[in-house]
Amino acid sequence: MVKNTQPLVKHQVTKTHKKFTRFHAGRFMRVGNSWRKPRGIDNPMRRKFKMFARTMPNIGYGSNSKTKHLLPNGFYKFRVTKVADIEMLLMHNQKYCAELAANLSIRKRLEIIKRAAQLGVRITNANAKFEKEENE
């Protein structure tokens, strides 16, 4: 794996916000925490009553367009399933990093990693399946 490949432009990536909880998630066990938009005609959270005020997802929580889909290491992710996919990143190795698909065999992974090292392409999960094999 080539570690010296750096992104062309390094942006500060900050993507944090409070988890949005479902209305009455803390009151009833049958209502899970995962967000659902309140749609009832009398729902006080949908009507934004003060007593039931909670944050609801809206367009203002969107990511900055310059850092949208950007990984913390400064690269965009590109999913690789075969050696030919690495060739596409030859001219874009300072903007995109490769991510090996989960269903690749170890033999294919080794071929892709070897070719990526030659082209100077960074791979995010280069040793993903190898650790599992060593433990067994």
Coordinates of C-alpha atoms in Angstrom, one line a residue:
M1 CA 0.0 0.0 0.0
V2 CA 1.3 3.4 -0.9
K3 CA 1.1 5.8 2.0
N4 CA 2.7 8.8 0.5
T5 CA -0.3 9.7 -1.8
Q6 CA -1.8 12.9 -0.5
P7 CA -5.0 14.6 -1.5
L8 CA -4.7 17.5 -4.0
V9 CA -6.8 19.8 -1.8
K10 CA -7.2 19.2 1.9
H11 CA -10.6 20.4 3.2
Q12 CA -11.5 20.4 6.9
V13 CA -14.3 17.9 7.1
T14 CA -16.7 18.5 10.0
K15 CA -19.9 16.4 9.9
T16 CA -21.6 16.2 13.3
H17 CA -25.1 16.7 14.4
K18 CA -27.3 15.5 17.2
K19 CA -29.2 12.2 16.5
F20 CA -32.8 12.8 15.7
T21 CA -35.0 10.7 17.9
R22 CA -38.5 9.6 17.1
F23 CA -41.5 11.2 18.8
H24 CA -42.5 9.2 22.0
A25 CA -39.4 7.0 21.7
G26 CA -38.6 7.5 25.3
R27 CA -42.2 7.0 26.4
F28 CA -43.0 3.6 24.9
M29 CA -40.8 0.6 24.4
R30 CA -42.6 -0.4 21.2
V31 CA -41.5 2.9 19.6
G32 CA -37.9 2.7 18.5
N33 CA -35.3 5.5 18.4
S34 CA -34.9 5.5 14.7
W35 CA -36.2 8.6 13.1
R36 CA -39.7 8.7 11.6
K37 CA -41.4 11.9 10.5
P38 CA -44.5 12.7 12.6
R39 CA -47.4 12.9 10.2
G40 CA -50.6 12.9 12.4
I41 CA -53.0 15.7 12.0
D42 CA -52.9 16.4 15.8
N43 CA -49.3 15.6 16.4
P44 CA -47.8 18.3 18.7
M45 CA -44.2 17.7 17.5
R46 CA -45.3 18.2 13.8
R47 CA -47.2 21.3 14.8
K48 CA -44.1 22.6 16.6
F49 CA -45.6 23.2 20.0
K50 CA -43.1 24.5 22.6
M51 CA -43.6 21.7 25.1
F52 CA -42.8 19.0 22.4
A53 CA -40.1 21.0 20.7
R54 CA -37.4 18.7 19.4
T55 CA -35.0 19.0 16.4
M56 CA -36.3 17.6 13.2
P57 CA -34.3 16.9 10.1
N58 CA -34.4 19.6 7.5
I59 CA -32.3 21.0 4.7
G60 CA -30.2 23.1 7.0
Y61 CA -28.4 20.0 8.4
G62 CA -27.0 19.2 5.0
S63 CA -23.3 18.8 4.5
N64 CA -21.1 21.6 3.0
S65 CA -21.1 21.1 -0.7
K66 CA -17.3 21.3 -0.8
T67 CA -16.9 18.5 1.7
K68 CA -19.9 16.3 0.7
H69 CA -19.0 12.7 0.3
L70 CA -15.4 13.5 1.3
L71 CA -13.6 11.1 3.6
P72 CA -11.7 12.4 6.6
N73 CA -8.4 11.6 4.8
G74 CA -9.3 14.1 2.1
F75 CA -10.2 11.7 -0.7
Y76 CA -13.4 10.6 -2.3
K77 CA -14.3 7.0 -2.2
F78 CA -14.3 4.8 -5.4
R79 CA -15.4 1.2 -5.2
V80 CA -13.1 -1.3 -6.9
T81 CA -14.3 -4.7 -8.0
K82 CA -11.5 -5.6 -10.6
V83 CA -8.0 -4.6 -11.6
A84 CA -9.4 -2.6 -14.6
D85 CA -11.2 -0.3 -12.1
I86 CA -7.8 0.7 -10.6
E87 CA -6.6 1.8 -14.0
M88 CA -9.4 4.5 -14.1
L89 CA -7.8 6.1 -11.0
L90 CA -4.5 6.5 -12.7
M91 CA -5.0 10.2 -13.4
H92 CA -7.2 10.9 -10.4
N93 CA -5.1 9.4 -7.6
Q94 CA -4.9 12.7 -5.7
K95 CA -8.7 13.1 -5.6
Y96 CA -10.0 9.5 -5.3
C97 CA -9.0 6.6 -3.2
A98 CA -10.0 3.0 -3.9
E99 CA -12.2 0.9 -1.6
L100 CA -12.1 -2.8 -2.3
A101 CA -15.5 -4.4 -2.6
A102 CA -16.5 -6.8 0.2
N103 CA -17.1 -9.8 -2.1
L104 CA -13.6 -9.9 -3.5
S105 CA -11.5 -13.0 -3.1
I106 CA -8.1 -12.8 -1.5
R107 CA -6.4 -13.6 -4.8
K108 CA -8.2 -10.7 -6.5
R109 CA -7.4 -8.4 -3.6
L110 CA -3.7 -9.1 -3.9
E111 CA -3.7 -8.4 -7.6
I112 CA -5.6 -5.1 -7.1
I113 CA -3.3 -4.0 -4.2
K114 CA -0.2 -4.8 -6.2
R115 CA -1.4 -2.7 -9.2
A116 CA -2.5 0.1 -6.9
A117 CA 1.0 0.3 -5.5
Q118 CA 2.4 0.6 -9.0
L119 CA 0.0 3.4 -9.9
G120 CA 0.2 5.3 -6.6
V121 CA -3.4 4.8 -5.7
R122 CA -4.4 4.8 -2.0
I123 CA -6.6 1.9 -0.8
T124 CA -8.7 2.5 2.3
N125 CA -9.3 -1.1 3.3
A126 CA -6.2 -2.8 1.9
N127 CA -5.8 -5.3 4.7
A128 CA -9.5 -6.0 5.4
K129 CA -9.7 -9.8 4.8
F130 CA -6.1 -10.6 5.6
E131 CA -6.5 -10.0 9.3
K132 CA -9.4 -12.4 9.4
E133 CA -7.4 -15.2 7.6
E134 CA -4.5 -14.8 10.0
N135 CA -6.7 -15.3 13.1
E136 CA -8.1 -18.5 11.9

